[in-house]
Amino acid sequence: MASLFEIEEKTKELFAILDIDIGNIQKNLLRLNDLREHVIRRNDASLQKMLESIQAEANGVRENEQKRHKVRQELAQMLGVEKLTLTILEKKLTGGLRKEVSEKKIKIKALSQQLKLEYLSTARLLADCARFNGMLLKSILEMSQAKVITYNPNGVAERQSTSAFMNLQF
């Protein structure tokens, strides 16, 4: 089993990683708000910039996840547990470190719940946009396929296919 000093140092390393995770969650909450705003305002340029910034930050997020996984495994081994969660870590520690683990756990849980709600709101908005666009497209196409039948001078029936939106005749 590792010394108390080694466990404390590894725990502090985990705290630094969790702080980055907390910052990433907060950044994603802001992004979801911005995303909804840009979609509502149909601001394609801002949406493109947002996508580029997300892609640029993806590697950093992945690296932080790998670090967290590695430190959790090392701490689990030091503490003699198979899988380490913040709850288990909280039970194993004492004093100020225990309090800090508890605070981080509460903060991460609250931010995760908020992120879930914001994500669902954004998903609903995007689903409504897709549904509206589908209805609009269907309406336009149905108008173009009007059921008006006309007859030419020879008495042959012709379907009226002209519309203000779309002409389906070639």
PDB file of C-alpha atoms in Angstrom:
ATOM      1  CA  MET A   1       0.000   0.000   0.000  1.00  0.00           C
ATOM      2  CA  ALA A   2       1.198   3.512  -0.834  1.00  0.00           C
ATOM      3  CA  SER A   3       2.136   6.098   1.747  1.00  0.00           C
ATOM      4  CA  LEU A   4      -0.287   8.779   2.858  1.00  0.00           C
ATOM      5  CA  PHE A   5       1.871  11.423   1.146  1.00  0.00           C
ATOM      6  CA  GLU A   6       1.740   9.569  -2.214  1.00  0.00           C
ATOM      7  CA  ILE A   7      -2.038   9.198  -1.951  1.00  0.00           C
ATOM      8  CA  GLU A   8      -2.431  12.903  -1.157  1.00  0.00           C
ATOM      9  CA  GLU A   9      -0.219  13.921  -4.092  1.00  0.00           C
ATOM     10  CA  LYS A  10      -2.078  11.637  -6.496  1.00  0.00           C
ATOM     11  CA  THR A  11      -5.388  12.982  -5.165  1.00  0.00           C
ATOM     12  CA  LYS A  12      -4.227  16.550  -5.786  1.00  0.00           C
ATOM     13  CA  GLU A  13      -3.280  15.505  -9.332  1.00  0.00           C
ATOM     14  CA  LEU A  14      -6.804  14.125  -9.760  1.00  0.00           C
ATOM     15  CA  PHE A  15      -8.231  17.410  -8.437  1.00  0.00           C
ATOM     16  CA  ALA A  16      -6.343  19.372 -11.101  1.00  0.00           C
ATOM     17  CA  ILE A  17      -7.752  17.065 -13.788  1.00  0.00           C
ATOM     18  CA  LEU A  18     -11.281  17.359 -12.342  1.00  0.00           C
ATOM     19  CA  ASP A  19     -10.979  21.148 -12.372  1.00  0.00           C
ATOM     20  CA  ILE A  20     -10.290  20.960 -16.106  1.00  0.00           C
ATOM     21  CA  ASP A  21     -13.326  18.677 -16.490  1.00  0.00           C
ATOM     22  CA  ILE A  22     -15.468  21.168 -14.569  1.00  0.00           C
ATOM     23  CA  GLY A  23     -14.242  23.954 -16.851  1.00  0.00           C
ATOM     24  CA  ASN A  24     -15.080  21.848 -19.908  1.00  0.00           C
ATOM     25  CA  ILE A  25     -18.611  21.199 -18.649  1.00  0.00           C
ATOM     26  CA  GLN A  26     -19.110  24.909 -17.970  1.00  0.00           C
ATOM     27  CA  LYS A  27     -17.793  25.737 -21.439  1.00  0.00           C
ATOM     28  CA  ASN A  28     -20.187  23.207 -22.984  1.00  0.00           C
ATOM     29  CA  LEU A  29     -23.119  24.755 -21.115  1.00  0.00           C
ATOM     30  CA  LEU A  30     -22.259  28.121 -22.649  1.00  0.00           C
ATOM     31  CA  ARG A  31     -21.845  26.497 -26.056  1.00  0.00           C
ATOM     32  CA  LEU A  32     -25.292  24.937 -25.920  1.00  0.00           C
ATOM     33  CA  ASN A  33     -26.805  28.352 -25.180  1.00  0.00           C
ATOM     34  CA  ASP A  34     -24.815  29.883 -28.024  1.00  0.00           C
ATOM     35  CA  LEU A  35     -25.803  27.032 -30.335  1.00  0.00           C
ATOM     36  CA  ARG A  36     -29.489  27.588 -29.677  1.00  0.00           C
ATOM     37  CA  GLU A  37     -29.077  31.325 -30.223  1.00  0.00           C
ATOM     38  CA  HIS A  38     -27.195  30.849 -33.516  1.00  0.00           C
ATOM     39  CA  VAL A  39     -29.755  28.313 -34.771  1.00  0.00           C
ATOM     40  CA  ILE A  40     -32.674  30.608 -33.920  1.00  0.00           C
ATOM     41  CA  ARG A  41     -30.992  33.561 -35.600  1.00  0.00           C
ATOM     42  CA  ARG A  42     -29.809  31.362 -38.513  1.00  0.00           C
ATOM     43  CA  ASN A  43     -26.257  32.613 -38.044  1.00  0.00           C
ATOM     44  CA  ASP A  44     -24.339  30.101 -40.183  1.00  0.00           C
ATOM     45  CA  ALA A  45     -20.995  31.897 -39.846  1.00  0.00           C
ATOM     46  CA  SER A  46     -21.118  31.693 -36.042  1.00  0.00           C
ATOM     47  CA  LEU A  47     -22.188  28.052 -36.189  1.00  0.00           C
ATOM     48  CA  GLN A  48     -19.200  27.297 -38.417  1.00  0.00           C
ATOM     49  CA  LYS A  49     -16.824  29.097 -36.019  1.00  0.00           C
ATOM     50  CA  MET A  50     -18.313  27.169 -33.113  1.00  0.00           C
ATOM     51  CA  LEU A  51     -17.786  23.868 -34.921  1.00  0.00           C
ATOM     52  CA  GLU A  52     -14.176  24.754 -35.682  1.00  0.00           C
ATOM     53  CA  SER A  53     -13.506  25.688 -32.065  1.00  0.00           C
ATOM     54  CA  ILE A  54     -15.040  22.417 -30.831  1.00  0.00           C
ATOM     55  CA  GLN A  55     -12.897  20.426 -33.254  1.00  0.00           C
ATOM     56  CA  ALA A  56      -9.779  22.344 -32.163  1.00  0.00           C
ATOM     57  CA  GLU A  57     -10.433  21.564 -28.487  1.00  0.00           C
ATOM     58  CA  ALA A  58     -11.352  17.897 -28.984  1.00  0.00           C
ATOM     59  CA  ASN A  59      -7.799  16.590 -28.573  1.00  0.00           C
ATOM     60  CA  GLY A  60      -7.338  18.453 -25.290  1.00  0.00           C
ATOM     61  CA  VAL A  61     -10.546  16.982 -23.919  1.00  0.00           C
ATOM     62  CA  ARG A  62      -9.481  13.488 -24.985  1.00  0.00           C
ATOM     63  CA  GLU A  63      -6.066  13.909 -23.364  1.00  0.00           C
ATOM     64  CA  ASN A  64      -7.669  15.062 -20.113  1.00  0.00           C
ATOM     65  CA  GLU A  65      -9.978  12.025 -20.132  1.00  0.00           C
ATOM     66  CA  GLN A  66      -6.976   9.742 -20.583  1.00  0.00           C
ATOM     67  CA  LYS A  67      -5.121  11.452 -17.731  1.00  0.00           C
ATOM     68  CA  ARG A  68      -8.165  11.118 -15.475  1.00  0.00           C
ATOM     69  CA  HIS A  69      -8.507   7.443 -16.306  1.00  0.00           C
ATOM     70  CA  LYS A  70      -4.804   6.825 -15.619  1.00  0.00           C
ATOM     71  CA  VAL A  71      -4.777   8.722 -12.309  1.00  0.00           C
ATOM     72  CA  ARG A  72      -7.972   6.964 -11.182  1.00  0.00           C
ATOM     73  CA  GLN A  73      -6.386   3.590 -11.908  1.00  0.00           C
ATOM     74  CA  GLU A  74      -3.229   4.553 -10.023  1.00  0.00           C
ATOM     75  CA  LEU A  75      -5.221   5.845  -7.046  1.00  0.00           C
ATOM     76  CA  ALA A  76      -7.397   2.723  -7.056  1.00  0.00           C
ATOM     77  CA  GLN A  77      -4.275   0.595  -6.908  1.00  0.00           C
ATOM     78  CA  MET A  78      -2.798   2.732  -4.103  1.00  0.00           C
ATOM     79  CA  LEU A  79      -6.017   2.461  -2.088  1.00  0.00           C
ATOM     80  CA  GLY A  80      -6.516  -1.237  -2.820  1.00  0.00           C
ATOM     81  CA  VAL A  81      -9.865  -0.917  -4.588  1.00  0.00           C
ATOM     82  CA  GLU A  82     -10.882  -2.351  -7.931  1.00  0.00           C
ATOM     83  CA  LYS A  83     -12.665   0.716  -9.284  1.00  0.00           C
ATOM     84  CA  LEU A  84     -12.310   4.221  -7.891  1.00  0.00           C
ATOM     85  CA  THR A  85     -15.214   6.640  -7.759  1.00  0.00           C
ATOM     86  CA  LEU A  86     -15.335   9.984  -6.000  1.00  0.00           C
ATOM     87  CA  THR A  87     -17.604   8.452  -3.370  1.00  0.00           C
ATOM     88  CA  ILE A  88     -15.070   5.714  -2.615  1.00  0.00           C
ATOM     89  CA  LEU A  89     -12.239   8.244  -2.597  1.00  0.00           C
ATOM     90  CA  GLU A  90     -14.232  10.447  -0.248  1.00  0.00           C
ATOM     91  CA  LYS A  91     -14.650   7.545   2.184  1.00  0.00           C
ATOM     92  CA  LYS A  92     -10.946   6.672   2.065  1.00  0.00           C
ATOM     93  CA  LEU A  93      -9.656  10.201   2.723  1.00  0.00           C
ATOM     94  CA  THR A  94      -9.774  12.398   5.801  1.00  0.00           C
ATOM     95  CA  GLY A  95      -9.679  16.085   6.618  1.00  0.00           C
ATOM     96  CA  GLY A  96      -9.378  18.760   3.960  1.00  0.00           C
ATOM     97  CA  LEU A  97      -8.944  16.326   1.081  1.00  0.00           C
ATOM     98  CA  ARG A  98     -12.184  14.559   1.992  1.00  0.00           C
ATOM     99  CA  LYS A  99     -13.999  17.905   2.031  1.00  0.00           C
ATOM    100  CA  GLU A 100     -12.500  18.873  -1.340  1.00  0.00           C
ATOM    101  CA  VAL A 101     -13.532  15.552  -2.901  1.00  0.00           C
ATOM    102  CA  SER A 102     -17.051  16.079  -1.574  1.00  0.00           C
ATOM    103  CA  GLU A 103     -17.217  19.602  -3.022  1.00  0.00           C
ATOM    104  CA  LYS A 104     -15.947  18.485  -6.429  1.00  0.00           C
ATOM    105  CA  LYS A 105     -18.389  15.573  -6.479  1.00  0.00           C
ATOM    106  CA  ILE A 106     -21.315  17.889  -5.708  1.00  0.00           C
ATOM    107  CA  LYS A 107     -20.181  20.448  -8.304  1.00  0.00           C
ATOM    108  CA  ILE A 108     -19.674  17.833 -11.035  1.00  0.00           C
ATOM    109  CA  LYS A 109     -23.045  16.254 -10.291  1.00  0.00           C
ATOM    110  CA  ALA A 110     -24.856  19.623 -10.406  1.00  0.00           C
ATOM    111  CA  LEU A 111     -23.103  20.678 -13.619  1.00  0.00           C
ATOM    112  CA  SER A 112     -23.814  17.293 -15.216  1.00  0.00           C
ATOM    113  CA  GLN A 113     -27.517  17.604 -14.417  1.00  0.00           C
ATOM    114  CA  GLN A 114     -27.571  21.135 -15.809  1.00  0.00           C
ATOM    115  CA  LEU A 115     -25.730  19.956 -18.931  1.00  0.00           C
ATOM    116  CA  LYS A 116     -28.291  17.190 -19.407  1.00  0.00           C
ATOM    117  CA  LEU A 117     -31.167  19.697 -19.226  1.00  0.00           C
ATOM    118  CA  GLU A 118     -29.470  22.126 -21.615  1.00  0.00           C
ATOM    119  CA  TYR A 119     -28.687  19.277 -24.008  1.00  0.00           C
ATOM    120  CA  LEU A 120     -32.311  18.142 -23.977  1.00  0.00           C
ATOM    121  CA  SER A 121     -33.487  21.718 -24.623  1.00  0.00           C
ATOM    122  CA  THR A 122     -31.093  22.013 -27.543  1.00  0.00           C
ATOM    123  CA  ALA A 123     -32.116  18.609 -28.914  1.00  0.00           C
ATOM    124  CA  ARG A 124     -35.788  19.630 -28.710  1.00  0.00           C
ATOM    125  CA  LEU A 125     -35.084  22.876 -30.559  1.00  0.00           C
ATOM    126  CA  LEU A 126     -33.170  21.088 -33.300  1.00  0.00           C
ATOM    127  CA  ALA A 127     -35.891  18.428 -33.598  1.00  0.00           C
ATOM    128  CA  ASP A 128     -38.520  21.165 -33.917  1.00  0.00           C
ATOM    129  CA  CYS A 129     -36.414  22.917 -36.567  1.00  0.00           C
ATOM    130  CA  ALA A 130     -36.088  19.665 -38.521  1.00  0.00           C
ATOM    131  CA  ARG A 131     -39.826  18.989 -38.190  1.00  0.00           C
ATOM    132  CA  PHE A 132     -40.672  22.529 -39.309  1.00  0.00           C
ATOM    133  CA  ASN A 133     -38.286  22.336 -42.263  1.00  0.00           C
ATOM    134  CA  GLY A 134     -39.807  18.991 -43.254  1.00  0.00           C
ATOM    135  CA  MET A 135     -43.323  20.408 -43.088  1.00  0.00           C
ATOM    136  CA  LEU A 136     -42.251  23.452 -45.092  1.00  0.00           C
ATOM    137  CA  LEU A 137     -40.584  21.327 -47.748  1.00  0.00           C
ATOM    138  CA  LYS A 138     -43.585  19.022 -47.943  1.00  0.00           C
ATOM    139  CA  SER A 139     -45.873  22.029 -48.289  1.00  0.00           C
ATOM    140  CA  ILE A 140     -43.740  23.485 -51.085  1.00  0.00           C
ATOM    141  CA  LEU A 141     -43.581  20.188 -52.937  1.00  0.00           C
ATOM    142  CA  GLU A 142     -47.305  19.573 -52.575  1.00  0.00           C
ATOM    143  CA  MET A 143     -48.036  23.047 -53.910  1.00  0.00           C
ATOM    144  CA  SER A 144     -45.863  22.185 -56.876  1.00  0.00           C
ATOM    145  CA  GLN A 145     -47.867  19.044 -57.439  1.00  0.00           C
ATOM    146  CA  ALA A 146     -51.190  20.834 -57.586  1.00  0.00           C
ATOM    147  CA  LYS A 147     -54.120  18.676 -58.619  1.00  0.00           C
ATOM    148  CA  VAL A 148     -55.392  21.213 -61.169  1.00  0.00           C
ATOM    149  CA  ILE A 149     -56.049  19.592 -64.510  1.00  0.00           C
ATOM    150  CA  THR A 150     -56.309  21.663 -67.648  1.00  0.00           C
ATOM    151  CA  TYR A 151     -57.005  20.660 -71.237  1.00  0.00           C
ATOM    152  CA  ASN A 152     -55.068  21.767 -74.255  1.00  0.00           C
ATOM    153  CA  PRO A 153     -56.809  22.755 -77.536  1.00  0.00           C
ATOM    154  CA  ASN A 154     -56.685  19.108 -78.676  1.00  0.00           C
ATOM    155  CA  GLY A 155     -58.651  17.991 -75.585  1.00  0.00           C
ATOM    156  CA  VAL A 156     -55.724  16.240 -73.976  1.00  0.00           C
ATOM    157  CA  ALA A 157     -55.584  16.576 -70.182  1.00  0.00           C
ATOM    158  CA  GLU A 158     -52.509  18.319 -68.794  1.00  0.00           C
ATOM    159  CA  ARG A 159     -51.561  18.573 -65.173  1.00  0.00           C
ATOM    160  CA  GLN A 160     -50.780  22.060 -63.942  1.00  0.00           C
ATOM    161  CA  SER A 161     -47.281  21.904 -62.454  1.00  0.00           C
ATOM    162  CA  THR A 162     -46.184  25.487 -62.201  1.00  0.00           C
ATOM    163  CA  SER A 163     -45.876  27.146 -58.857  1.00  0.00           C
ATOM    164  CA  ALA A 164     -44.331  30.234 -57.351  1.00  0.00           C
ATOM    165  CA  PHE A 165     -41.887  27.986 -55.497  1.00  0.00           C
ATOM    166  CA  MET A 166     -40.918  25.201 -57.802  1.00  0.00           C
ATOM    167  CA  ASN A 167     -41.534  23.922 -61.303  1.00  0.00           C
ATOM    168  CA  LEU A 168     -41.437  20.152 -61.570  1.00  0.00           C
ATOM    169  CA  GLN A 169     -41.727  20.115 -65.363  1.00  0.00           C
ATOM    170  CA  PHE A 170     -38.519  19.714 -67.340  1.00  0.00           C
TER     171      PHE A 170
END
